[in-house]
Amino acid sequence: MGKEKIILTGDRPTGRLHIGHYVGSLKRRVELQNSGLYDKTFIFIADAQALTDNIDNPEKVRQNVIEVALDYMAVGLDPSKSTIFIQSQIPELCELTFYYMDLVTVSRLQRNPTVKTEIQMRNFETSIPVGFFTYPISQAADITAFKATTVPVGEDQEPMIEQTREIVRRFNHIYGDTLVEPEILLPDNAACLRLPGTDGKAKMSKSLGNCIYLSDTADEVEKKVKSMYTDPTHLKVSDPGKLEGNTVFTYLDAFCKPEHFGRYLPDYPNLDELKAHYTRGGLGDMKVKKFLAAIMQEELTPIRERRKEFEKDIPAIYEMLRKGCETARTTAAATLDEVRKAMKINYFDDTELIAEQAQRFGQR
Ligand code: ATP
Ligand code: MG
């Protein structure tokens, strides 16, 4: 047990995927999937979790399942290497969640900083759905059902992985070694931990409408980059500009590679020089934005084109998901069997139990 290296991660079908997802997790997953270093990769569309804060809008979730699946295929997730599935189709996850709920206190959930922020964002303060409040527990079920060792995610997921690790430790302590403690795998580039929105807000998020989507047209990307938040005090080209909180430079930190200068901005040898000029004054926002737009198009064009190809056969995408669900369900069911056994709720497949009880009641 625990020797296999297993990747698991997922996304909520609350919208198409954006470049925050891309740098925070998707790009890494594809690299890991292709690295040959992992025994299994599980990628899932967290529709049940998306419903926890969209319960009155099931159509939104339904529509976005296929959008997310297309984005997966577009970035290079490959169903022959990764099991891609839909959370709600694996009922074993609900059962695990139900048992894990007994291992977590309400005050522990209340301390989760990501959930706190999300509650504020959604104006849930006085009416938090119980399912939303407890989604970190359900996430622990998602991760442990597949015995994941490695979870590649953005920084906002850190409290979820920590919560999962606590549940695993508590479970194994009480019931014996059964579950595997996962490790978080964060992007190694600091700008990718939590990519800000085009409006400069702390996080690009489907729910905030400040996203550049992987499936945006070239025109949309161009427009979004041109209207991005920069330094509001940098009014004239000659003014000195600030880099801190300047979204265009954060995106350059996330996407710019040395070779981009030769291709799109040969007047500068590297990003440090560009930053220095901006800080000194004399470099206009538009020039930097044009450079960023060129980089974004280079990165996004192949993704957009692959997506168009996959969009030509939608039934095939659903069939791929159906098969993924089947495989995932087998794995989750095997873990659930172990959990039930460890928790001593496997009455009928335990022949010893029946014999013992018969003896206790004096039957021989
Ligand atoms: P929602 O607003 O519905 O929660 P979201 O945009 O936050 O949507 P999720 O599906 O919750 O997207 O997150 C999917 C994955 O993408 C997670 O691993 C998360 O850490 C990562 N991620 C999301 N937004 C960003 C971001 N702005 N920067 C880096 N990683 C991100
Ligand atoms: Mg989120």
mmCIF file of C-alpha atoms and ligand atoms in Angstrom:
data_model
loop_
_atom_site.group_PDB
_atom_site.id
_atom_site.type_symbol
_atom_site.label_atom_id
_atom_site.label_comp_id
_atom_site.label_asym_id
_atom_site.label_seq_id
_atom_site.Cartn_x
_atom_site.Cartn_y
_atom_site.Cartn_z
ATOM 1 C CA MET A 1 0.000 0.000 0.000
ATOM 2 C CA GLY A 2 1.050 3.559 -0.664
ATOM 3 C CA LYS A 3 3.857 2.596 -3.021
ATOM 4 C CA GLU A 4 2.114 3.678 -6.182
ATOM 5 C CA LYS A 5 2.429 7.302 -7.244
ATOM 6 C CA ILE A 6 -1.009 8.604 -8.085
ATOM 7 C CA ILE A 7 -2.108 12.030 -9.289
ATOM 8 C CA LEU A 8 -5.570 13.372 -8.676
ATOM 9 C CA THR A 9 -7.022 16.788 -9.301
ATOM 10 C CA GLY A 10 -10.133 18.410 -10.713
ATOM 11 C CA ASP A 11 -12.117 21.499 -11.567
ATOM 12 C CA ARG A 12 -15.602 22.763 -10.884
ATOM 13 C CA PRO A 13 -17.808 22.989 -13.981
ATOM 14 C CA THR A 14 -18.891 26.553 -13.181
ATOM 15 C CA GLY A 15 -17.468 27.962 -16.401
ATOM 16 C CA ARG A 16 -14.940 27.313 -19.123
ATOM 17 C CA LEU A 17 -11.373 26.994 -17.907
ATOM 18 C CA HIS A 18 -9.141 30.051 -17.890
ATOM 19 C CA ILE A 19 -5.451 30.881 -17.914
ATOM 20 C CA GLY A 20 -5.409 30.876 -14.086
ATOM 21 C CA HIS A 21 -6.342 27.199 -14.162
ATOM 22 C CA TYR A 22 -3.817 26.701 -16.899
ATOM 23 C CA VAL A 23 -0.788 28.051 -15.037
ATOM 24 C CA GLY A 24 -2.064 26.967 -11.609
ATOM 25 C CA SER A 25 -2.738 23.351 -12.422
ATOM 26 C CA LEU A 26 -3.590 22.239 -15.974
ATOM 27 C CA LYS A 27 -0.155 22.744 -17.495
ATOM 28 C CA ARG A 28 1.470 20.840 -14.659
ATOM 29 C CA ARG A 29 -0.993 17.964 -14.948
ATOM 30 C CA VAL A 30 -0.218 17.491 -18.594
ATOM 31 C CA GLU A 31 3.523 17.463 -17.853
ATOM 32 C CA LEU A 32 3.026 14.969 -15.030
ATOM 33 C CA GLN A 33 0.742 12.814 -17.160
ATOM 34 C CA ASN A 34 3.414 12.653 -19.864
ATOM 35 C CA SER A 35 6.390 12.303 -17.511
ATOM 36 C CA GLY A 36 6.002 8.559 -17.050
ATOM 37 C CA LEU A 37 6.810 9.044 -13.361
ATOM 38 C CA TYR A 38 3.292 8.328 -12.106
ATOM 39 C CA ASP A 39 1.417 5.056 -12.028
ATOM 40 C CA LYS A 40 -2.009 6.601 -12.485
ATOM 41 C CA THR A 41 -3.593 9.975 -13.152
ATOM 42 C CA PHE A 42 -7.188 10.819 -12.236
ATOM 43 C CA ILE A 43 -8.743 14.083 -13.384
ATOM 44 C CA PHE A 44 -12.312 14.885 -12.488
ATOM 45 C CA ILE A 45 -15.035 17.385 -13.166
ATOM 46 C CA ALA A 46 -16.416 18.353 -9.751
ATOM 47 C CA ASP A 47 -20.068 18.791 -10.692
ATOM 48 C CA ALA A 48 -21.402 17.752 -7.273
ATOM 49 C CA GLN A 49 -19.148 20.342 -5.655
ATOM 50 C CA ALA A 50 -20.241 22.974 -8.188
ATOM 51 C CA LEU A 51 -23.840 22.291 -7.188
ATOM 52 C CA THR A 52 -23.083 23.174 -3.561
ATOM 53 C CA ASP A 53 -23.179 26.873 -4.490
ATOM 54 C CA ASN A 54 -25.249 26.609 -7.666
ATOM 55 C CA ILE A 55 -28.101 24.488 -6.425
ATOM 56 C CA ASP A 56 -30.699 26.657 -8.173
ATOM 57 C CA ASN A 57 -28.787 26.600 -11.443
ATOM 58 C CA PRO A 58 -28.242 22.964 -12.426
ATOM 59 C CA GLU A 59 -28.313 23.864 -16.108
ATOM 60 C CA LYS A 60 -25.163 25.968 -15.677
ATOM 61 C CA VAL A 61 -23.329 23.007 -14.189
ATOM 62 C CA ARG A 62 -24.654 20.626 -16.846
ATOM 63 C CA GLN A 63 -23.548 22.905 -19.696
ATOM 64 C CA ASN A 64 -20.113 23.430 -18.266
ATOM 65 C CA VAL A 65 -19.276 19.742 -17.815
ATOM 66 C CA ILE A 66 -18.684 19.415 -21.544
ATOM 67 C CA GLU A 67 -16.885 22.782 -21.704
ATOM 68 C CA VAL A 68 -14.406 21.651 -19.054
ATOM 69 C CA ALA A 69 -13.965 18.269 -20.764
ATOM 70 C CA LEU A 70 -13.179 20.070 -24.045
ATOM 71 C CA ASP A 71 -10.696 22.335 -22.275
ATOM 72 C CA TYR A 72 -9.006 19.229 -20.842
ATOM 73 C CA MET A 73 -8.619 17.671 -24.257
ATOM 74 C CA ALA A 74 -7.484 21.014 -25.715
ATOM 75 C CA VAL A 75 -4.586 21.417 -23.266
ATOM 76 C CA GLY A 76 -3.413 17.867 -23.865
ATOM 77 C CA LEU A 77 -4.911 15.697 -21.171
ATOM 78 C CA ASP A 78 -5.054 12.310 -22.805
ATOM 79 C CA PRO A 79 -7.698 9.734 -21.848
ATOM 80 C CA SER A 80 -5.329 6.921 -22.807
ATOM 81 C CA LYS A 81 -3.010 8.114 -20.020
ATOM 82 C CA SER A 82 -5.404 9.801 -17.572
ATOM 83 C CA THR A 83 -8.767 8.688 -16.248
ATOM 84 C CA ILE A 84 -11.116 11.627 -16.764
ATOM 85 C CA PHE A 85 -14.423 11.354 -14.921
ATOM 86 C CA ILE A 86 -17.412 13.195 -13.469
ATOM 87 C CA GLN A 87 -17.671 13.381 -9.678
ATOM 88 C CA SER A 88 -21.445 12.809 -9.330
ATOM 89 C CA GLN A 89 -21.240 9.511 -11.190
ATOM 90 C CA ILE A 90 -19.154 7.960 -8.420
ATOM 91 C CA PRO A 91 -21.638 7.449 -5.535
ATOM 92 C CA GLU A 92 -18.885 5.857 -3.443
ATOM 93 C CA LEU A 93 -17.560 9.386 -2.885
ATOM 94 C CA CYS A 94 -20.761 10.346 -1.032
ATOM 95 C CA GLU A 95 -20.457 7.394 1.273
ATOM 96 C CA LEU A 96 -16.845 8.208 2.112
ATOM 97 C CA THR A 97 -17.826 11.833 2.747
ATOM 98 C CA PHE A 98 -20.504 10.694 5.165
ATOM 99 C CA TYR A 99 -18.018 8.725 7.257
ATOM 100 C CA TYR A 100 -15.332 11.437 7.121
ATOM 101 C CA MET A 101 -17.838 13.975 8.479
ATOM 102 C CA ASP A 102 -17.446 12.325 11.879
ATOM 103 C CA LEU A 103 -13.714 13.036 11.841
ATOM 104 C CA VAL A 104 -13.992 16.816 11.440
ATOM 105 C CA THR A 105 -15.379 19.444 13.801
ATOM 106 C CA VAL A 106 -17.529 22.411 12.831
ATOM 107 C CA SER A 107 -14.952 24.826 14.273
ATOM 108 C CA ARG A 108 -12.225 23.214 12.167
ATOM 109 C CA LEU A 109 -14.295 23.836 9.032
ATOM 110 C CA GLN A 110 -14.969 27.406 10.110
ATOM 111 C CA ARG A 111 -11.237 28.063 10.206
ATOM 112 C CA ASN A 112 -10.714 27.195 6.520
ATOM 113 C CA PRO A 113 -9.513 30.498 4.992
ATOM 114 C CA THR A 114 -10.463 29.621 1.403
ATOM 115 C CA VAL A 115 -14.004 28.670 2.377
ATOM 116 C CA LYS A 116 -14.223 31.874 4.465
ATOM 117 C CA THR A 117 -13.318 34.024 1.459
ATOM 118 C CA GLU A 118 -15.656 32.091 -0.804
ATOM 119 C CA ILE A 119 -18.547 32.534 1.649
ATOM 120 C CA GLN A 120 -17.959 36.305 1.590
ATOM 121 C CA MET A 121 -17.691 36.384 -2.198
ATOM 122 C CA ARG A 122 -21.024 34.622 -2.518
ATOM 123 C CA ASN A 123 -22.775 36.690 0.182
ATOM 124 C CA PHE A 124 -23.599 33.467 1.993
ATOM 125 C CA GLU A 125 -22.885 34.891 5.477
ATOM 126 C CA THR A 126 -26.293 34.199 6.960
ATOM 127 C CA SER A 127 -27.372 31.319 4.756
ATOM 128 C CA ILE A 128 -24.446 29.012 4.067
ATOM 129 C CA PRO A 129 -25.607 25.760 2.459
ATOM 130 C CA VAL A 130 -24.370 22.868 4.627
ATOM 131 C CA GLY A 131 -23.055 21.139 1.511
ATOM 132 C CA PHE A 132 -20.955 24.166 0.607
ATOM 133 C CA PHE A 133 -19.630 24.530 4.137
ATOM 134 C CA THR A 134 -18.573 20.884 4.187
ATOM 135 C CA TYR A 135 -17.142 20.641 0.679
ATOM 136 C CA PRO A 136 -13.577 20.327 2.017
ATOM 137 C CA ILE A 137 -14.689 17.000 3.515
ATOM 138 C CA SER A 138 -16.112 15.850 0.224
ATOM 139 C CA GLN A 139 -12.835 16.884 -1.376
ATOM 140 C CA ALA A 140 -11.011 14.636 1.083
ATOM 141 C CA ALA A 141 -13.202 11.797 -0.176
ATOM 142 C CA ASP A 142 -12.333 12.626 -3.794
ATOM 143 C CA ILE A 143 -8.632 12.541 -3.041
ATOM 144 C CA THR A 144 -8.497 9.514 -0.774
ATOM 145 C CA ALA A 145 -10.875 7.336 -2.818
ATOM 146 C CA PHE A 146 -8.143 7.156 -5.447
ATOM 147 C CA LYS A 147 -5.287 6.920 -2.923
ATOM 148 C CA ALA A 148 -3.793 10.007 -4.525
ATOM 149 C CA THR A 149 -0.251 10.810 -3.454
ATOM 150 C CA THR A 150 0.096 14.030 -5.449
ATOM 151 C CA VAL A 151 -2.451 16.798 -5.961
ATOM 152 C CA PRO A 152 -1.366 19.507 -8.444
ATOM 153 C CA VAL A 153 -3.451 22.609 -7.628
ATOM 154 C CA GLY A 154 -3.302 26.362 -7.127
ATOM 155 C CA GLU A 155 -2.547 27.984 -3.774
ATOM 156 C CA ASP A 156 -6.229 28.402 -2.835
ATOM 157 C CA GLN A 157 -6.413 24.632 -2.438
ATOM 158 C CA GLU A 158 -3.758 24.450 0.287
ATOM 159 C CA PRO A 159 -6.298 24.417 3.168
ATOM 160 C CA MET A 160 -8.243 21.613 1.437
ATOM 161 C CA ILE A 161 -5.211 19.385 1.144
ATOM 162 C CA GLU A 162 -4.291 20.104 4.764
ATOM 163 C CA GLN A 163 -7.835 19.164 5.815
ATOM 164 C CA THR A 164 -7.558 15.946 3.819
ATOM 165 C CA ARG A 165 -4.256 15.081 5.467
ATOM 166 C CA GLU A 166 -5.812 15.577 8.904
ATOM 167 C CA ILE A 167 -8.724 13.313 8.009
ATOM 168 C CA VAL A 168 -6.353 10.636 6.739
ATOM 169 C CA ARG A 169 -4.235 10.769 9.894
ATOM 170 C CA ARG A 170 -7.286 10.656 12.125
ATOM 171 C CA PHE A 171 -8.850 7.807 10.169
ATOM 172 C CA ASN A 172 -5.661 5.733 10.117
ATOM 173 C CA HIS A 173 -5.095 6.394 13.816
ATOM 174 C CA ILE A 174 -8.544 5.141 14.781
ATOM 175 C CA TYR A 175 -9.121 2.388 12.243
ATOM 176 C CA GLY A 176 -5.611 1.314 11.243
ATOM 177 C CA ASP A 177 -3.538 2.130 8.185
ATOM 178 C CA THR A 178 -5.982 2.399 5.312
ATOM 179 C CA LEU A 179 -5.851 5.798 3.611
ATOM 180 C CA VAL A 180 -2.965 7.560 1.899
ATOM 181 C CA GLU A 181 -1.841 11.051 2.919
ATOM 182 C CA PRO A 182 -1.598 13.240 -0.198
ATOM 183 C CA GLU A 183 1.005 15.902 -0.934
ATOM 184 C CA ILE A 184 0.092 19.198 -2.557
ATOM 185 C CA LEU A 185 2.042 20.137 -5.675
ATOM 186 C CA LEU A 186 2.035 23.907 -6.140
ATOM 187 C CA PRO A 187 3.311 25.710 -9.234
ATOM 188 C CA ASP A 188 7.015 26.514 -8.798
ATOM 189 C CA ASN A 189 6.556 29.958 -10.393
ATOM 190 C CA ALA A 190 5.228 32.339 -7.703
ATOM 191 C CA ALA A 191 3.106 34.293 -10.223
ATOM 192 C CA CYS A 192 1.181 31.091 -11.020
ATOM 193 C CA LEU A 193 0.161 30.235 -7.451
ATOM 194 C CA ARG A 194 -2.864 32.482 -7.693
ATOM 195 C CA LEU A 195 -3.052 34.327 -10.973
ATOM 196 C CA PRO A 196 -4.910 37.638 -10.499
ATOM 197 C CA GLY A 197 -7.883 38.601 -12.647
ATOM 198 C CA THR A 198 -7.613 40.986 -15.597
ATOM 199 C CA ASP A 199 -9.251 43.549 -13.278
ATOM 200 C CA GLY A 200 -6.343 43.286 -10.831
ATOM 201 C CA LYS A 201 -8.422 41.420 -8.236
ATOM 202 C CA ALA A 202 -6.564 38.857 -6.167
ATOM 203 C CA LYS A 203 -7.728 35.798 -8.123
ATOM 204 C CA MET A 204 -8.846 35.114 -11.634
ATOM 205 C CA SER A 205 -12.067 33.267 -11.022
ATOM 206 C CA LYS A 206 -14.964 32.073 -13.101
ATOM 207 C CA SER A 207 -17.273 33.471 -10.449
ATOM 208 C CA LEU A 208 -15.755 36.982 -10.691
ATOM 209 C CA GLY A 209 -15.919 37.456 -14.464
ATOM 210 C CA ASN A 210 -12.311 38.618 -14.736
ATOM 211 C CA CYS A 211 -10.949 35.763 -16.821
ATOM 212 C CA ILE A 212 -9.128 35.106 -20.034
ATOM 213 C CA TYR A 213 -10.586 31.772 -21.106
ATOM 214 C CA LEU A 214 -8.582 29.124 -22.895
ATOM 215 C CA SER A 215 -11.321 29.078 -25.521
ATOM 216 C CA ASP A 216 -11.511 32.868 -26.015
ATOM 217 C CA THR A 217 -11.078 33.966 -29.628
ATOM 218 C CA ALA A 218 -7.907 35.776 -30.659
ATOM 219 C CA ASP A 219 -9.917 39.014 -30.707
ATOM 220 C CA GLU A 220 -11.252 38.499 -27.200
ATOM 221 C CA VAL A 221 -7.761 37.806 -25.873
ATOM 222 C CA GLU A 222 -6.458 40.943 -27.584
ATOM 223 C CA LYS A 223 -9.257 43.084 -26.107
ATOM 224 C CA LYS A 224 -8.916 41.654 -22.612
ATOM 225 C CA VAL A 225 -5.166 42.200 -22.541
ATOM 226 C CA LYS A 226 -5.514 45.769 -23.842
ATOM 227 C CA SER A 227 -7.983 46.667 -21.086
ATOM 228 C CA MET A 228 -6.054 44.997 -18.276
ATOM 229 C CA TYR A 229 -5.441 46.619 -14.940
ATOM 230 C CA THR A 230 -1.941 48.135 -14.612
ATOM 231 C CA ASP A 231 -0.675 50.905 -12.365
ATOM 232 C CA PRO A 232 -3.421 53.544 -12.028
ATOM 233 C CA THR A 233 -0.829 56.236 -11.183
ATOM 234 C CA HIS A 234 1.131 55.580 -14.394
ATOM 235 C CA LEU A 235 -0.684 58.159 -16.491
ATOM 236 C CA LYS A 236 1.911 59.532 -18.896
ATOM 237 C CA VAL A 237 4.496 57.407 -20.672
ATOM 238 C CA SER A 238 7.216 59.402 -18.941
ATOM 239 C CA ASP A 239 5.807 58.658 -15.443
ATOM 240 C CA PRO A 240 7.594 56.056 -13.370
ATOM 241 C CA GLY A 241 5.464 52.887 -13.135
ATOM 242 C CA LYS A 242 4.906 50.401 -10.310
ATOM 243 C CA LEU A 243 5.278 46.649 -10.822
ATOM 244 C CA GLU A 244 3.609 45.623 -7.601
ATOM 245 C CA GLY A 245 -0.028 44.773 -8.182
ATOM 246 C CA ASN A 246 0.462 45.485 -11.878
ATOM 247 C CA THR A 247 -1.390 42.629 -13.511
ATOM 248 C CA VAL A 248 0.330 42.916 -16.884
ATOM 249 C CA PHE A 249 3.697 42.311 -15.245
ATOM 250 C CA THR A 250 2.329 39.490 -13.123
ATOM 251 C CA TYR A 251 1.132 37.786 -16.315
ATOM 252 C CA LEU A 252 4.539 38.366 -17.895
ATOM 253 C CA ASP A 253 6.095 36.695 -14.853
ATOM 254 C CA ALA A 254 3.761 33.754 -15.446
ATOM 255 C CA PHE A 255 4.037 33.428 -19.228
ATOM 256 C CA CYS A 256 7.118 35.199 -20.549
ATOM 257 C CA LYS A 257 10.107 33.127 -21.654
ATOM 258 C CA PRO A 258 13.493 34.595 -22.693
ATOM 259 C CA GLU A 259 12.925 33.657 -26.359
ATOM 260 C CA HIS A 260 9.789 35.822 -26.521
ATOM 261 C CA PHE A 261 11.935 38.983 -26.560
ATOM 262 C CA GLY A 262 13.710 37.995 -29.758
ATOM 263 C CA ARG A 263 10.368 37.194 -31.369
ATOM 264 C CA TYR A 264 8.176 40.072 -30.218
ATOM 265 C CA LEU A 265 10.189 42.783 -28.442
ATOM 266 C CA PRO A 266 13.801 42.782 -29.635
ATOM 267 C CA ASP A 267 14.559 46.247 -28.130
ATOM 268 C CA TYR A 268 14.847 44.560 -24.718
ATOM 269 C CA PRO A 269 17.169 41.686 -23.809
ATOM 270 C CA ASN A 270 15.010 40.303 -20.987
ATOM 271 C CA LEU A 271 12.156 40.854 -18.535
ATOM 272 C CA ASP A 272 14.367 42.498 -15.916
ATOM 273 C CA GLU A 273 15.365 45.228 -18.375
ATOM 274 C CA LEU A 274 11.746 45.766 -19.395
ATOM 275 C CA LYS A 275 10.738 46.069 -15.737
ATOM 276 C CA ALA A 276 13.599 48.458 -15.010
ATOM 277 C CA HIS A 277 12.545 50.738 -17.870
ATOM 278 C CA TYR A 278 8.920 50.697 -16.712
ATOM 279 C CA THR A 279 9.907 51.566 -13.148
ATOM 280 C CA ARG A 280 12.203 54.375 -14.318
ATOM 281 C CA GLY A 281 9.540 55.884 -16.545
ATOM 282 C CA GLY A 282 9.440 56.288 -20.312
ATOM 283 C CA LEU A 283 7.720 52.990 -21.140
ATOM 284 C CA GLY A 284 4.019 53.077 -21.962
ATOM 285 C CA ASP A 285 1.468 50.472 -20.866
ATOM 286 C CA MET A 286 0.386 49.842 -24.462
ATOM 287 C CA LYS A 287 3.791 48.624 -25.542
ATOM 288 C CA VAL A 288 3.938 46.161 -22.657
ATOM 289 C CA LYS A 289 0.381 45.028 -23.300
ATOM 290 C CA LYS A 290 1.134 44.399 -26.985
ATOM 291 C CA PHE A 291 4.053 42.232 -25.953
ATOM 292 C CA LEU A 292 1.917 40.305 -23.485
ATOM 293 C CA ALA A 293 -0.844 39.873 -26.078
ATOM 294 C CA ALA A 294 1.631 38.353 -28.535
ATOM 295 C CA ILE A 295 2.820 35.883 -25.888
ATOM 296 C CA MET A 296 -0.732 34.983 -24.928
ATOM 297 C CA GLN A 297 -1.675 34.341 -28.552
ATOM 298 C CA GLU A 298 1.357 32.107 -29.024
ATOM 299 C CA GLU A 299 0.379 30.045 -25.974
ATOM 300 C CA LEU A 300 -3.371 29.973 -26.580
ATOM 301 C CA THR A 301 -3.641 29.525 -30.352
ATOM 302 C CA PRO A 302 -2.706 25.810 -30.406
ATOM 303 C CA ILE A 303 -5.058 25.152 -27.468
ATOM 304 C CA ARG A 304 -7.913 26.961 -29.221
ATOM 305 C CA GLU A 305 -7.274 25.043 -32.441
ATOM 306 C CA ARG A 306 -7.182 21.646 -30.725
ATOM 307 C CA ARG A 307 -10.429 22.501 -28.962
ATOM 308 C CA LYS A 308 -12.106 23.250 -32.303
ATOM 309 C CA GLU A 309 -11.102 19.776 -33.496
ATOM 310 C CA PHE A 310 -12.548 18.059 -30.425
ATOM 311 C CA GLU A 311 -15.743 20.123 -30.714
ATOM 312 C CA LYS A 312 -16.423 18.279 -33.993
ATOM 313 C CA ASP A 313 -17.281 15.058 -32.166
ATOM 314 C CA ILE A 314 -19.120 15.828 -28.944
ATOM 315 C CA PRO A 315 -20.612 12.311 -28.519
ATOM 316 C CA ALA A 316 -17.036 10.970 -28.452
ATOM 317 C CA ILE A 317 -16.222 13.291 -25.549
ATOM 318 C CA TYR A 318 -19.224 12.017 -23.565
ATOM 319 C CA GLU A 319 -18.208 8.442 -24.376
ATOM 320 C CA MET A 320 -14.678 9.159 -23.123
ATOM 321 C CA LEU A 321 -16.168 10.537 -19.879
ATOM 322 C CA ARG A 322 -18.474 7.543 -19.512
ATOM 323 C CA LYS A 323 -15.547 5.146 -19.753
ATOM 324 C CA GLY A 324 -13.555 7.295 -17.333
ATOM 325 C CA CYS A 325 -16.403 7.137 -14.823
ATOM 326 C CA GLU A 326 -16.475 3.362 -15.092
ATOM 327 C CA THR A 327 -12.765 3.009 -14.374
ATOM 328 C CA ALA A 328 -12.898 5.575 -11.575
ATOM 329 C CA ARG A 329 -15.836 3.842 -9.971
ATOM 330 C CA THR A 330 -14.007 0.523 -9.792
ATOM 331 C CA THR A 331 -11.080 2.179 -8.019
ATOM 332 C CA ALA A 332 -13.262 4.133 -5.601
ATOM 333 C CA ALA A 333 -15.307 1.019 -4.785
ATOM 334 C CA ALA A 334 -12.157 -0.910 -3.885
ATOM 335 C CA THR A 335 -11.103 1.835 -1.459
ATOM 336 C CA LEU A 336 -14.606 1.990 -0.004
ATOM 337 C CA ASP A 337 -14.473 -1.761 0.664
ATOM 338 C CA GLU A 338 -11.261 -1.260 2.640
ATOM 339 C CA VAL A 339 -12.796 1.666 4.527
ATOM 340 C CA ARG A 340 -15.908 -0.310 5.456
ATOM 341 C CA LYS A 341 -13.755 -3.182 6.628
ATOM 342 C CA ALA A 342 -11.534 -0.895 8.701
ATOM 343 C CA MET A 343 -14.618 0.744 10.238
ATOM 344 C CA LYS A 344 -16.140 -2.646 11.002
ATOM 345 C CA ILE A 345 -19.271 -2.082 8.964
ATOM 346 C CA ASN A 346 -18.710 -4.972 6.576
ATOM 347 C CA TYR A 347 -21.177 -7.370 8.228
ATOM 348 C CA PHE A 348 -21.968 -9.779 5.457
ATOM 349 C CA ASP A 349 -18.578 -10.467 3.955
ATOM 350 C CA ASP A 350 -17.059 -11.190 7.369
ATOM 351 C CA THR A 351 -17.648 -14.888 7.988
ATOM 352 C CA GLU A 352 -15.674 -14.750 11.235
ATOM 353 C CA LEU A 353 -18.048 -12.156 12.619
ATOM 354 C CA ILE A 354 -21.069 -14.367 12.136
ATOM 355 C CA ALA A 355 -19.301 -17.375 13.660
ATOM 356 C CA GLU A 356 -18.109 -15.289 16.632
ATOM 357 C CA GLN A 357 -21.571 -13.948 17.299
ATOM 358 C CA ALA A 358 -23.080 -17.387 17.043
ATOM 359 C CA GLN A 359 -20.584 -18.579 19.638
ATOM 360 C CA ARG A 360 -21.263 -15.620 21.907
ATOM 361 C CA PHE A 361 -24.918 -16.519 21.921
ATOM 362 C CA GLY A 362 -24.107 -20.083 22.816
ATOM 363 C CA GLN A 363 -24.721 -21.739 19.506
ATOM 364 C CA ARG A 364 -22.044 -24.144 18.420
HETATM 365 P P1 ATP B 1 -14.982 28.876 -8.875
HETATM 366 O O1 ATP B 1 -14.981 30.358 -8.845
HETATM 367 O O2 ATP B 1 -16.233 28.255 -9.368
HETATM 368 O O3 ATP B 1 -14.464 28.265 -7.598
HETATM 369 P P2 ATP B 1 -12.333 28.709 -9.960
HETATM 370 O O4 ATP B 1 -11.988 29.598 -11.089
HETATM 371 O O5 ATP B 1 -11.842 29.028 -8.594
HETATM 372 O O6 ATP B 1 -13.908 28.513 -9.993
HETATM 373 P P3 ATP B 1 -11.840 25.895 -9.531
HETATM 374 O O7 ATP B 1 -12.537 24.890 -10.363
HETATM 375 O O8 ATP B 1 -12.329 26.155 -8.148
HETATM 376 O O9 ATP B 1 -11.833 27.263 -10.361
HETATM 377 O O10 ATP B 1 -10.293 25.525 -9.435
HETATM 378 C C1 ATP B 1 -9.685 24.557 -10.269
HETATM 379 C C2 ATP B 1 -8.183 24.542 -10.107
HETATM 380 O O11 ATP B 1 -7.589 25.714 -10.648
HETATM 381 C C3 ATP B 1 -7.693 24.486 -8.664
HETATM 382 O O12 ATP B 1 -6.544 23.677 -8.633
HETATM 383 C C4 ATP B 1 -7.337 25.897 -8.332
HETATM 384 O O13 ATP B 1 -6.337 25.975 -7.349
HETATM 385 C C5 ATP B 1 -6.812 26.368 -9.665
HETATM 386 N N1 ATP B 1 -7.026 27.800 -9.842
HETATM 387 C C6 ATP B 1 -8.233 28.420 -9.915
HETATM 388 N N2 ATP B 1 -8.070 29.726 -10.081
HETATM 389 C C7 ATP B 1 -6.723 29.949 -10.116
HETATM 390 C C8 ATP B 1 -5.899 31.103 -10.288
HETATM 391 N N3 ATP B 1 -6.438 32.303 -10.457
HETATM 392 N N4 ATP B 1 -4.546 30.957 -10.281
HETATM 393 C C9 ATP B 1 -3.992 29.740 -10.115
HETATM 394 N N5 ATP B 1 -4.701 28.612 -9.964
HETATM 395 C C10 ATP B 1 -6.047 28.711 -9.977
HETATM 396 MG MG MG B 2 -12.506 27.753 -6.861
#
